[in-house]
mmCIF file with all atom_site columns, C-alpha atoms in Angstrom:
data_model
loop_
_atom_site.group_PDB
_atom_site.id
_atom_site.type_symbol
_atom_site.label_atom_id
_atom_site.label_alt_id
_atom_site.label_comp_id
_atom_site.label_asym_id
_atom_site.label_entity_id
_atom_site.label_seq_id
_atom_site.pdbx_PDB_ins_code
_atom_site.Cartn_x
_atom_site.Cartn_y
_atom_site.Cartn_z
_atom_site.occupancy
_atom_site.B_iso_or_equiv
_atom_site.pdbx_formal_charge
_atom_site.auth_seq_id
_atom_site.auth_comp_id
_atom_site.auth_asym_id
_atom_site.auth_atom_id
_atom_site.pdbx_PDB_model_num
ATOM 1   C CA . GLN A 1 1   ? -13.464 -0.720  13.423  1.00 75.00 ? 1   GLN A CA 1
ATOM 2   C CA . LYS A 1 2   ? -13.325 -1.892  10.171  1.00 78.00 ? 2   LYS A CA 1
ATOM 3   C CA . GLU A 1 3   ? -11.081 -4.804  9.221   1.00 91.00 ? 3   GLU A CA 1
ATOM 4   C CA . VAL A 1 4   ? -9.347  -6.340  6.228   1.00 95.00 ? 4   VAL A CA 1
ATOM 5   C CA . GLU A 1 5   ? -7.999  -10.442 7.166   1.00 96.00 ? 5   GLU A CA 1
ATOM 6   C CA . GLN A 1 6   ? -5.746  -12.277 5.901   1.00 95.00 ? 6   GLN A CA 1
ATOM 7   C CA . ASN A 1 7   ? -4.375  -15.492 6.565   1.00 87.00 ? 7   ASN A CA 1
ATOM 8   C CA . SER A 1 8   ? -0.584  -14.643 7.238   1.00 81.00 ? 8   SER A CA 1
ATOM 9   C CA . GLY A 1 9   ? 0.824   -17.980 5.650   1.00 85.00 ? 9   GLY A CA 1
ATOM 10  C CA . PRO A 1 10  ? 2.986   -18.965 4.470   1.00 93.00 ? 10  PRO A CA 1
ATOM 11  C CA . LEU A 1 11  ? 1.088   -20.553 1.788   1.00 96.00 ? 11  LEU A CA 1
ATOM 12  C CA . SER A 1 12  ? 3.547   -22.545 -0.107  1.00 97.00 ? 12  SER A CA 1
ATOM 13  C CA . VAL A 1 13  ? 2.613   -24.737 -3.277  1.00 97.00 ? 13  VAL A CA 1
ATOM 14  C CA . PRO A 1 14  ? 4.689   -25.958 -5.982  1.00 97.00 ? 14  PRO A CA 1
ATOM 15  C CA . GLU A 1 15  ? 5.742   -25.070 -9.084  1.00 97.00 ? 15  GLU A CA 1
ATOM 16  C CA . GLY A 1 16  ? 2.927   -24.975 -12.190 1.00 98.00 ? 16  GLY A CA 1
ATOM 17  C CA . ALA A 1 17  ? 0.017   -25.542 -9.422  1.00 98.00 ? 17  ALA A CA 1
ATOM 18  C CA . ILE A 1 18  ? -2.587  -23.191 -8.386  1.00 98.00 ? 18  ILE A CA 1
ATOM 19  C CA . ALA A 1 19  ? -2.545  -20.373 -5.510  1.00 97.00 ? 19  ALA A CA 1
ATOM 20  C CA . SER A 1 20  ? -4.943  -19.111 -3.860  1.00 97.00 ? 20  SER A CA 1
ATOM 21  C CA . LEU A 1 21  ? -4.768  -16.172 -1.661  1.00 97.00 ? 21  LEU A CA 1
ATOM 22  C CA . ASN A 1 22  ? -8.204  -15.535 0.321   1.00 97.00 ? 22  ASN A CA 1
ATOM 23  C CA . CYS A 1 23  ? -9.224  -11.705 1.856   1.00 97.00 ? 23  CYS A CA 1
ATOM 24  C CA . THR A 1 24  ? -12.345 -11.114 4.012   1.00 97.00 ? 24  THR A CA 1
ATOM 25  C CA . TYR A 1 25  ? -13.329 -7.988  5.371   1.00 96.00 ? 25  TYR A CA 1
ATOM 26  C CA . SER A 1 26  ? -15.893 -6.159  7.711   1.00 95.00 ? 26  SER A CA 1
ATOM 27  C CA . ASP A 1 27  ? -17.561 -3.550  6.280   1.00 92.00 ? 27  ASP A CA 1
ATOM 28  C CA . ARG A 1 28  ? -20.326 -3.956  3.911   1.00 92.00 ? 28  ARG A CA 1
ATOM 29  C CA . GLY A 1 29  ? -20.302 -0.946  2.392   1.00 89.00 ? 29  GLY A CA 1
ATOM 30  C CA . SER A 1 30  ? -16.886 -2.137  0.482   1.00 91.00 ? 30  SER A CA 1
ATOM 31  C CA . GLN A 1 31  ? -16.928 -0.776  -3.130  1.00 89.00 ? 31  GLN A CA 1
ATOM 32  C CA . SER A 1 32  ? -13.160 -1.980  -4.253  1.00 91.00 ? 32  SER A CA 1
ATOM 33  C CA . PHE A 1 33  ? -10.926 -4.474  -3.844  1.00 95.00 ? 33  PHE A CA 1
ATOM 34  C CA . PHE A 1 34  ? -7.613  -4.410  -4.754  1.00 95.00 ? 34  PHE A CA 1
ATOM 35  C CA . TRP A 1 35  ? -4.554  -7.218  -4.817  1.00 97.00 ? 35  TRP A CA 1
ATOM 36  C CA . TYR A 1 36  ? -1.098  -5.514  -4.655  1.00 97.00 ? 36  TYR A CA 1
ATOM 37  C CA . ARG A 1 37  ? 2.346   -8.313  -4.688  1.00 97.00 ? 37  ARG A CA 1
ATOM 38  C CA . GLN A 1 38  ? 4.986   -6.908  -2.297  1.00 97.00 ? 38  GLN A CA 1
ATOM 39  C CA . TYR A 1 39  ? 8.476   -8.620  -2.982  1.00 97.00 ? 39  TYR A CA 1
ATOM 40  C CA . SER A 1 40  ? 11.160  -8.290  0.167   1.00 93.00 ? 40  SER A CA 1
ATOM 41  C CA . GLY A 1 41  ? 12.140  -5.337  0.796   1.00 92.00 ? 41  GLY A CA 1
ATOM 42  C CA . LYS A 1 42  ? 10.674  -3.792  -2.072  1.00 95.00 ? 42  LYS A CA 1
ATOM 43  C CA . SER A 1 43  ? 7.423   -1.325  -2.607  1.00 96.00 ? 43  SER A CA 1
ATOM 44  C CA . PRO A 1 44  ? 4.036   -2.730  -3.267  1.00 97.00 ? 44  PRO A CA 1
ATOM 45  C CA . GLU A 1 45  ? 2.595   -3.033  -6.754  1.00 96.00 ? 45  GLU A CA 1
ATOM 46  C CA . LEU A 1 46  ? -0.956  -3.138  -8.030  1.00 95.00 ? 46  LEU A CA 1
ATOM 47  C CA . ILE A 1 47  ? -1.727  -6.529  -9.726  1.00 96.00 ? 47  ILE A CA 1
ATOM 48  C CA . MET A 1 48  ? -5.477  -6.457  -9.878  1.00 95.00 ? 48  MET A CA 1
ATOM 49  C CA . PHE A 1 49  ? -8.711  -4.332  -8.965  1.00 94.00 ? 49  PHE A CA 1
ATOM 50  C CA . ILE A 1 50  ? -12.188 -5.813  -9.185  1.00 95.00 ? 50  ILE A CA 1
ATOM 51  C CA . TYR A 1 51  ? -15.521 -3.760  -8.162  1.00 92.00 ? 51  TYR A CA 1
ATOM 52  C CA . SER A 1 52  ? -18.253 -6.081  -9.219  1.00 93.00 ? 52  SER A CA 1
ATOM 53  C CA . ASN A 1 53  ? -19.346 -9.499  -7.511  1.00 96.00 ? 53  ASN A CA 1
ATOM 54  C CA . GLY A 1 54  ? -17.773 -12.371 -9.709  1.00 96.00 ? 54  GLY A CA 1
ATOM 55  C CA . ASP A 1 55  ? -14.131 -12.931 -11.548 1.00 97.00 ? 55  ASP A CA 1
ATOM 56  C CA . LYS A 1 56  ? -12.441 -10.986 -13.194 1.00 97.00 ? 56  LYS A CA 1
ATOM 57  C CA . GLU A 1 57  ? -9.152  -12.632 -14.829 1.00 97.00 ? 57  GLU A CA 1
ATOM 58  C CA . ASP A 1 58  ? -5.697  -11.006 -16.432 1.00 96.00 ? 58  ASP A CA 1
ATOM 59  C CA . GLY A 1 59  ? -3.639  -13.114 -17.553 1.00 97.00 ? 59  GLY A CA 1
ATOM 60  C CA . ARG A 1 60  ? -2.292  -15.910 -14.472 1.00 98.00 ? 60  ARG A CA 1
ATOM 61  C CA . PHE A 1 61  ? -3.884  -13.846 -12.085 1.00 98.00 ? 61  PHE A CA 1
ATOM 62  C CA . THR A 1 62  ? -7.954  -14.088 -11.599 1.00 98.00 ? 62  THR A CA 1
ATOM 63  C CA . ALA A 1 63  ? -9.758  -12.128 -8.788  1.00 98.00 ? 63  ALA A CA 1
ATOM 64  C CA . GLN A 1 64  ? -13.284 -13.461 -7.301  1.00 98.00 ? 64  GLN A CA 1
ATOM 65  C CA . LEU A 1 65  ? -15.416 -11.396 -4.900  1.00 97.00 ? 65  LEU A CA 1
ATOM 66  C CA . ASN A 1 66  ? -18.508 -12.445 -3.189  1.00 97.00 ? 66  ASN A CA 1
ATOM 67  C CA . LYS A 1 67  ? -19.851 -8.936  -1.147  1.00 95.00 ? 67  LYS A CA 1
ATOM 68  C CA . ALA A 1 68  ? -22.491 -11.504 0.332   1.00 96.00 ? 68  ALA A CA 1
ATOM 69  C CA . SER A 1 69  ? -19.484 -13.178 1.956   1.00 96.00 ? 69  SER A CA 1
ATOM 70  C CA . GLN A 1 70  ? -17.812 -10.493 1.790   1.00 96.00 ? 70  GLN A CA 1
ATOM 71  C CA . TYR A 1 71  ? -14.823 -11.694 1.001   1.00 95.00 ? 71  TYR A CA 1
ATOM 72  C CA . VAL A 1 72  ? -12.370 -11.597 -2.267  1.00 97.00 ? 72  VAL A CA 1
ATOM 73  C CA . SER A 1 73  ? -9.808  -13.968 -3.626  1.00 97.00 ? 73  SER A CA 1
ATOM 74  C CA . LEU A 1 74  ? -6.822  -14.277 -5.744  1.00 98.00 ? 74  LEU A CA 1
ATOM 75  C CA . LEU A 1 75  ? -6.136  -17.384 -8.071  1.00 98.00 ? 75  LEU A CA 1
ATOM 76  C CA . ILE A 1 76  ? -2.576  -17.773 -9.496  1.00 98.00 ? 76  ILE A CA 1
ATOM 77  C CA . ARG A 1 77  ? -2.557  -20.438 -11.726 1.00 98.00 ? 77  ARG A CA 1
ATOM 78  C CA . ASP A 1 78  ? 0.390   -21.670 -13.487 1.00 98.00 ? 78  ASP A CA 1
ATOM 79  C CA . SER A 1 79  ? 2.364   -20.245 -9.981  1.00 98.00 ? 79  SER A CA 1
ATOM 80  C CA . GLN A 1 80  ? 6.356   -19.806 -10.599 1.00 97.00 ? 80  GLN A CA 1
ATOM 81  C CA . PRO A 1 81  ? 8.978   -18.959 -8.329  1.00 97.00 ? 81  PRO A CA 1
ATOM 82  C CA . SER A 1 82  ? 8.590   -14.971 -9.560  1.00 97.00 ? 82  SER A CA 1
ATOM 83  C CA . ASP A 1 83  ? 5.454   -15.509 -7.663  1.00 98.00 ? 83  ASP A CA 1
ATOM 84  C CA . SER A 1 84  ? 6.635   -15.720 -4.590  1.00 98.00 ? 84  SER A CA 1
ATOM 85  C CA . ALA A 1 85  ? 5.543   -12.802 -2.517  1.00 97.00 ? 85  ALA A CA 1
ATOM 86  C CA . THR A 1 86  ? 3.446   -11.196 -0.033  1.00 96.00 ? 86  THR A CA 1
ATOM 87  C CA . TYR A 1 87  ? 0.077   -10.245 -0.972  1.00 97.00 ? 87  TYR A CA 1
ATOM 88  C CA . LEU A 1 88  ? -1.392  -7.751  0.021   1.00 96.00 ? 88  LEU A CA 1
ATOM 89  C CA . CYS A 1 89  ? -5.083  -6.998  0.217   1.00 97.00 ? 89  CYS A CA 1
ATOM 90  C CA . ALA A 1 90  ? -7.051  -3.355  0.114   1.00 95.00 ? 90  ALA A CA 1
ATOM 91  C CA . VAL A 1 91  ? -10.134 -2.720  0.388   1.00 94.00 ? 91  VAL A CA 1
ATOM 92  C CA . ALA A 1 92  ? -11.830 0.874   0.238   1.00 90.00 ? 92  ALA A CA 1
ATOM 93  C CA . GLY A 1 93  ? -15.647 2.051   1.045   1.00 81.00 ? 93  GLY A CA 1
ATOM 94  C CA . ASN A 1 94  ? -17.224 4.711   -0.484  1.00 73.00 ? 94  ASN A CA 1
ATOM 95  C CA . ASN A 1 95  ? -15.396 7.177   1.376   1.00 74.00 ? 95  ASN A CA 1
ATOM 96  C CA . ARG A 1 96  ? -12.100 5.621   -0.791  1.00 74.00 ? 96  ARG A CA 1
ATOM 97  C CA . LYS A 1 97  ? -9.924  5.255   2.488   1.00 82.00 ? 97  LYS A CA 1
ATOM 98  C CA . LEU A 1 98  ? -8.254  2.247   1.965   1.00 90.00 ? 98  LEU A CA 1
ATOM 99  C CA . ILE A 1 99  ? -8.098  -0.549  4.643   1.00 92.00 ? 99  ILE A CA 1
ATOM 100 C CA . TRP A 1 100 ? -5.127  -2.932  4.072   1.00 95.00 ? 100 TRP A CA 1
ATOM 101 C CA . GLY A 1 101 ? -4.759  -6.387  5.269   1.00 95.00 ? 101 GLY A CA 1
ATOM 102 C CA . LEU A 1 102 ? -1.356  -7.926  6.931   1.00 95.00 ? 102 LEU A CA 1
ATOM 103 C CA . GLY A 1 103 ? -0.650  -9.901  3.709   1.00 95.00 ? 103 GLY A CA 1
ATOM 104 C CA . THR A 1 104 ? 0.101   -13.138 3.050   1.00 96.00 ? 104 THR A CA 1
ATOM 105 C CA . SER A 1 105 ? 3.337   -14.543 2.207   1.00 95.00 ? 105 SER A CA 1
ATOM 106 C CA . LEU A 1 106 ? 3.418   -17.557 -0.983  1.00 97.00 ? 106 LEU A CA 1
ATOM 107 C CA . GLY A 1 107 ? 6.089   -19.352 -2.201  1.00 97.00 ? 107 GLY A CA 1
ATOM 108 C CA . VAL A 1 108 ? 6.283   -20.992 -5.037  1.00 97.00 ? 108 VAL A CA 1
ATOM 109 C CA . ASN A 1 109 ? 8.803   -24.026 -4.937  1.00 95.00 ? 109 ASN A CA 1
ATOM 110 C CA . PRO A 1 110 ? 10.722  -25.220 -7.739  1.00 92.00 ? 110 PRO A CA 1
ATOM 111 C CA . ASP B 2 1   ? 9.508   7.536   -17.633 1.00 65.00 ? 1   ASP B CA 1
ATOM 112 C CA . GLY B 2 2   ? 6.572   8.484   -15.493 1.00 72.00 ? 2   GLY B CA 1
ATOM 113 C CA . GLY B 2 3   ? 7.825   7.480   -11.451 1.00 93.00 ? 3   GLY B CA 1
ATOM 114 C CA . ILE B 2 4   ? 7.389   7.760   -8.040  1.00 96.00 ? 4   ILE B CA 1
ATOM 115 C CA . THR B 2 5   ? 11.277  8.793   -6.672  1.00 97.00 ? 5   THR B CA 1
ATOM 116 C CA . GLN B 2 6   ? 11.554  8.560   -3.130  1.00 97.00 ? 6   GLN B CA 1
ATOM 117 C CA . SER B 2 7   ? 15.155  9.371   -1.319  1.00 96.00 ? 7   SER B CA 1
ATOM 118 C CA . PRO B 2 8   ? 17.151  8.047   0.053   1.00 97.00 ? 8   PRO B CA 1
ATOM 119 C CA . LYS B 2 9   ? 16.957  4.916   0.235   1.00 96.00 ? 9   LYS B CA 1
ATOM 120 C CA . TYR B 2 10  ? 18.584  4.066   3.727   1.00 96.00 ? 10  TYR B CA 1
ATOM 121 C CA . LEU B 2 11  ? 18.615  6.980   6.105   1.00 95.00 ? 11  LEU B CA 1
ATOM 122 C CA . PHE B 2 12  ? 20.014  7.093   9.867   1.00 93.00 ? 12  PHE B CA 1
ATOM 123 C CA . ARG B 2 13  ? 18.470  9.011   12.544  1.00 90.00 ? 13  ARG B CA 1
ATOM 124 C CA . LYS B 2 14  ? 20.405  10.387  15.807  1.00 90.00 ? 14  LYS B CA 1
ATOM 125 C CA . GLU B 2 15  ? 18.046  10.460  18.921  1.00 86.00 ? 15  GLU B CA 1
ATOM 126 C CA . GLY B 2 16  ? 16.670  14.001  19.054  1.00 87.00 ? 16  GLY B CA 1
ATOM 127 C CA . GLN B 2 17  ? 17.348  14.910  15.141  1.00 92.00 ? 17  GLN B CA 1
ATOM 128 C CA . ASN B 2 18  ? 14.565  15.760  12.696  1.00 95.00 ? 18  ASN B CA 1
ATOM 129 C CA . VAL B 2 19  ? 14.788  14.167  8.964   1.00 96.00 ? 19  VAL B CA 1
ATOM 130 C CA . THR B 2 20  ? 13.039  14.675  7.009   1.00 97.00 ? 20  THR B CA 1
ATOM 131 C CA . LEU B 2 21  ? 12.347  11.955  2.966   1.00 98.00 ? 21  LEU B CA 1
ATOM 132 C CA . SER B 2 22  ? 12.056  13.434  -0.110  1.00 98.00 ? 22  SER B CA 1
ATOM 133 C CA . CYS B 2 23  ? 8.742   12.165  -2.709  1.00 98.00 ? 23  CYS B CA 1
ATOM 134 C CA . GLU B 2 24  ? 8.629   12.983  -5.892  1.00 98.00 ? 24  GLU B CA 1
ATOM 135 C CA . GLN B 2 25  ? 6.711   11.896  -8.787  1.00 97.00 ? 25  GLN B CA 1
ATOM 136 C CA . ASN B 2 26  ? 5.495   13.418  -12.377 1.00 96.00 ? 26  ASN B CA 1
ATOM 137 C CA . LEU B 2 27  ? 2.664   11.141  -13.026 1.00 93.00 ? 27  LEU B CA 1
ATOM 138 C CA . ASN B 2 28  ? 0.732   14.377  -12.817 1.00 92.00 ? 28  ASN B CA 1
ATOM 139 C CA . HIS B 2 29  ? -1.171  12.723  -9.564  1.00 92.00 ? 29  HIS B CA 1
ATOM 140 C CA . ASP B 2 30  ? -3.359  14.899  -7.769  1.00 91.00 ? 30  ASP B CA 1
ATOM 141 C CA . ALA B 2 31  ? -3.469  12.664  -4.414  1.00 92.00 ? 31  ALA B CA 1
ATOM 142 C CA . MET B 2 32  ? -0.178  11.753  -2.710  1.00 95.00 ? 32  MET B CA 1
ATOM 143 C CA . TYR B 2 33  ? 0.165   9.646   0.499   1.00 95.00 ? 33  TYR B CA 1
ATOM 144 C CA . TRP B 2 34  ? 2.755   8.688   3.235   1.00 97.00 ? 34  TRP B CA 1
ATOM 145 C CA . TYR B 2 35  ? 2.616   4.899   4.897   1.00 97.00 ? 35  TYR B CA 1
ATOM 146 C CA . ARG B 2 36  ? 4.680   3.540   7.332   1.00 97.00 ? 36  ARG B CA 1
ATOM 147 C CA . GLN B 2 37  ? 5.267   -0.337  7.558   1.00 97.00 ? 37  GLN B CA 1
ATOM 148 C CA . ASP B 2 38  ? 6.382   -2.411  9.675   1.00 94.00 ? 38  ASP B CA 1
ATOM 149 C CA . PRO B 2 39  ? 7.378   -5.759  10.173  1.00 88.00 ? 39  PRO B CA 1
ATOM 150 C CA . GLY B 2 40  ? 4.548   -8.281  10.466  1.00 80.00 ? 40  GLY B CA 1
ATOM 151 C CA . GLN B 2 41  ? 2.225   -5.237  10.002  1.00 82.00 ? 41  GLN B CA 1
ATOM 152 C CA . GLY B 2 42  ? 0.159   -3.849  7.319   1.00 87.00 ? 42  GLY B CA 1
ATOM 153 C CA . LEU B 2 43  ? 0.734   -0.292  5.829   1.00 94.00 ? 43  LEU B CA 1
ATOM 154 C CA . ARG B 2 44  ? -0.325  2.725   8.068   1.00 95.00 ? 44  ARG B CA 1
ATOM 155 C CA . LEU B 2 45  ? -1.257  5.804   6.792   1.00 95.00 ? 45  LEU B CA 1
ATOM 156 C CA . ILE B 2 46  ? 0.656   8.818   7.625   1.00 97.00 ? 46  ILE B CA 1
ATOM 157 C CA . TYR B 2 47  ? -0.946  11.507  5.990   1.00 96.00 ? 47  TYR B CA 1
ATOM 158 C CA . TYR B 2 48  ? -2.210  12.436  2.855   1.00 94.00 ? 48  TYR B CA 1
ATOM 159 C CA . SER B 2 49  ? -2.828  15.313  0.571   1.00 94.00 ? 49  SER B CA 1
ATOM 160 C CA . GLN B 2 50  ? -5.584  15.654  -1.964  1.00 90.00 ? 50  GLN B CA 1
ATOM 161 C CA . ILE B 2 51  ? -4.417  18.991  -3.676  1.00 91.00 ? 51  ILE B CA 1
ATOM 162 C CA . VAL B 2 52  ? -1.476  20.973  -3.176  1.00 95.00 ? 52  VAL B CA 1
ATOM 163 C CA . ASN B 2 53  ? -1.423  23.251  -0.002  1.00 96.00 ? 53  ASN B CA 1
ATOM 164 C CA . ASP B 2 54  ? -3.635  21.185  1.665   1.00 95.00 ? 54  ASP B CA 1
ATOM 165 C CA . PHE B 2 55  ? -3.106  17.846  3.380   1.00 95.00 ? 55  PHE B CA 1
ATOM 166 C CA . GLN B 2 56  ? -4.630  15.818  6.443   1.00 94.00 ? 56  GLN B CA 1
ATOM 167 C CA . LYS B 2 57  ? -3.138  13.742  8.972   1.00 96.00 ? 57  LYS B CA 1
ATOM 168 C CA . GLY B 2 58  ? -3.845  9.373   9.111   1.00 94.00 ? 58  GLY B CA 1
ATOM 169 C CA . ASP B 2 59  ? -3.956  6.862   11.211  1.00 92.00 ? 59  ASP B CA 1
ATOM 170 C CA . ILE B 2 60  ? -0.440  7.888   13.141  1.00 96.00 ? 60  ILE B CA 1
ATOM 171 C CA . ALA B 2 61  ? 0.157   11.763  12.089  1.00 97.00 ? 61  ALA B CA 1
ATOM 172 C CA . GLU B 2 62  ? 1.908   11.928  15.538  1.00 97.00 ? 62  GLU B CA 1
ATOM 173 C CA . GLY B 2 63  ? 5.285   12.775  15.358  1.00 96.00 ? 63  GLY B CA 1
ATOM 174 C CA . TYR B 2 64  ? 5.105   13.434  11.759  1.00 98.00 ? 64  TYR B CA 1
ATOM 175 C CA . SER B 2 65  ? 4.867   16.337  9.987   1.00 98.00 ? 65  SER B CA 1
ATOM 176 C CA . VAL B 2 66  ? 4.418   17.164  6.064   1.00 98.00 ? 66  VAL B CA 1
ATOM 177 C CA . SER B 2 67  ? 3.972   19.969  3.178   1.00 98.00 ? 67  SER B CA 1
ATOM 178 C CA . ARG B 2 68  ? 2.021   20.400  -0.456  1.00 97.00 ? 68  ARG B CA 1
ATOM 179 C CA . GLU B 2 69  ? 4.145   23.349  -1.848  1.00 97.00 ? 69  GLU B CA 1
ATOM 180 C CA . LYS B 2 70  ? 3.611   21.797  -5.219  1.00 97.00 ? 70  LYS B CA 1
ATOM 181 C CA . LYS B 2 71  ? 2.365   19.263  -7.235  1.00 96.00 ? 71  LYS B CA 1
ATOM 182 C CA . GLU B 2 72  ? 4.821   17.248  -7.774  1.00 97.00 ? 72  GLU B CA 1
ATOM 183 C CA . SER B 2 73  ? 6.377   17.353  -4.266  1.00 98.00 ? 73  SER B CA 1
ATOM 184 C CA . PHE B 2 74  ? 5.063   15.485  -0.823  1.00 98.00 ? 74  PHE B CA 1
ATOM 185 C CA . PRO B 2 75  ? 8.400   15.388  1.815   1.00 98.00 ? 75  PRO B CA 1
ATOM 186 C CA . LEU B 2 76  ? 8.172   13.783  5.032   1.00 98.00 ? 76  LEU B CA 1
ATOM 187 C CA . THR B 2 77  ? 9.707   14.680  8.219   1.00 98.00 ? 77  THR B CA 1
ATOM 188 C CA . VAL B 2 78  ? 10.108  12.434  10.856  1.00 97.00 ? 78  VAL B CA 1
ATOM 189 C CA . THR B 2 79  ? 10.732  14.824  14.598  1.00 95.00 ? 79  THR B CA 1
ATOM 190 C CA . SER B 2 80  ? 12.467  13.627  17.287  1.00 92.00 ? 80  SER B CA 1
ATOM 191 C CA . ALA B 2 81  ? 8.843   13.456  18.873  1.00 91.00 ? 81  ALA B CA 1
ATOM 192 C CA . GLN B 2 82  ? 8.466   10.290  17.341  1.00 91.00 ? 82  GLN B CA 1
ATOM 193 C CA . LYS B 2 83  ? 10.102  7.765   19.836  1.00 89.00 ? 83  LYS B CA 1
ATOM 194 C CA . ASN B 2 84  ? 9.665   4.561   17.480  1.00 92.00 ? 84  ASN B CA 1
ATOM 195 C CA . PRO B 2 85  ? 10.451  5.767   14.276  1.00 94.00 ? 85  PRO B CA 1
ATOM 196 C CA . THR B 2 86  ? 12.587  2.730   12.824  1.00 95.00 ? 86  THR B CA 1
ATOM 197 C CA . ALA B 2 87  ? 10.543  1.895   9.818   1.00 96.00 ? 87  ALA B CA 1
ATOM 198 C CA . PHE B 2 88  ? 10.030  0.871   5.695   1.00 97.00 ? 88  PHE B CA 1
ATOM 199 C CA . TYR B 2 89  ? 8.560   4.201   4.765   1.00 98.00 ? 89  TYR B CA 1
ATOM 200 C CA . LEU B 2 90  ? 6.721   4.485   1.429   1.00 98.00 ? 90  LEU B CA 1
ATOM 201 C CA . CYS B 2 91  ? 5.251   7.283   -0.717  1.00 98.00 ? 91  CYS B CA 1
ATOM 202 C CA . ALA B 2 92  ? 2.212   7.298   -2.598  1.00 96.00 ? 92  ALA B CA 1
ATOM 203 C CA . SER B 2 93  ? 0.013   9.168   -5.282  1.00 94.00 ? 93  SER B CA 1
ATOM 204 C CA . THR B 2 94  ? -3.109  8.449   -7.252  1.00 90.00 ? 94  THR B CA 1
ATOM 205 C CA . THR B 2 95  ? -5.332  10.271  -9.793  1.00 81.00 ? 95  THR B CA 1
ATOM 206 C CA . TYR B 2 96  ? -9.113  11.376  -8.862  1.00 70.00 ? 96  TYR B CA 1
ATOM 207 C CA . GLY B 2 97  ? -11.428 9.066   -11.860 1.00 63.00 ? 97  GLY B CA 1
ATOM 208 C CA . VAL B 2 98  ? -13.947 7.147   -11.321 1.00 57.00 ? 98  VAL B CA 1
ATOM 209 C CA . GLY B 2 99  ? -12.826 3.879   -9.925  1.00 56.00 ? 99  GLY B CA 1
ATOM 210 C CA . SER B 2 100 ? -9.006  5.199   -9.600  1.00 61.00 ? 100 SER B CA 1
ATOM 211 C CA . ALA B 2 101 ? -8.488  6.955   -6.441  1.00 64.00 ? 101 ALA B CA 1
ATOM 212 C CA . GLU B 2 102 ? -7.688  3.589   -4.782  1.00 75.00 ? 102 GLU B CA 1
ATOM 213 C CA . LYS B 2 103 ? -4.796  2.627   -7.981  1.00 86.00 ? 103 LYS B CA 1
ATOM 214 C CA . LEU B 2 104 ? -1.518  3.698   -5.990  1.00 91.00 ? 104 LEU B CA 1
ATOM 215 C CA . PHE B 2 105 ? 1.329   3.770   -7.163  1.00 93.00 ? 105 PHE B CA 1
ATOM 216 C CA . PHE B 2 106 ? 4.159   3.412   -5.043  1.00 96.00 ? 106 PHE B CA 1
ATOM 217 C CA . GLY B 2 107 ? 7.932   4.636   -4.471  1.00 97.00 ? 107 GLY B CA 1
ATOM 218 C CA . SER B 2 108 ? 10.758  2.663   -3.608  1.00 97.00 ? 108 SER B CA 1
ATOM 219 C CA . GLY B 2 109 ? 10.699  3.478   0.093   1.00 97.00 ? 109 GLY B CA 1
ATOM 220 C CA . THR B 2 110 ? 12.788  4.605   2.381   1.00 97.00 ? 110 THR B CA 1
ATOM 221 C CA . GLN B 2 111 ? 14.090  2.689   5.406   1.00 97.00 ? 111 GLN B CA 1
ATOM 222 C CA . LEU B 2 112 ? 15.087  4.420   8.063   1.00 96.00 ? 112 LEU B CA 1
ATOM 223 C CA . SER B 2 113 ? 16.752  3.420   11.044  1.00 94.00 ? 113 SER B CA 1
ATOM 224 C CA . VAL B 2 114 ? 17.530  5.101   14.620  1.00 89.00 ? 114 VAL B CA 1
ATOM 225 C CA . LEU B 2 115 ? 21.899  4.998   15.353  1.00 83.00 ? 115 LEU B CA 1
#
């Protein structure tokens, strides 16, 4: 069974710090990796995607992919209280079917 | 503005009743999806459709039905056979292209509860 695992948290960081969220996956054939942010009671919103090994930066967000170790991470620099949300990791293989993690709850304390 | 509209935002179902959740998109997306989200659980795929008049079962299709008569619309019916329907229902869509199929755009969701 293909799985995506995330620490459920809650992860708590002070405002201005770097938040590091991790995700591991079981299917070595996975090709596409996504991070969605979901505020309480709202729908998920795509914030980052990565296809190749290495880092991808977009503003305060950096996605890191290591296919050999089968993990993908999301770094949030200069964390703000507005970043407090649940972050969902999703992984797709060559069949393009998304496998979702359960999410990590992040709290940023002012 | 382009987007996905789900309605209603809140829905209550009586025992033995079928209810239909609406999902409409004006993004000209090919594929549409229905997910169910329960507290503490991940997103679970109910049904998806890649083209008009065609749809496939997801991982938890029992007790649900869908139709795709128009590209813009993908309604979900929760039938009386679904014994535990209380959940947050999310509709999503995407277009097909290199690397784009998994970039899902979500509607605002429908919270379904049983009376």
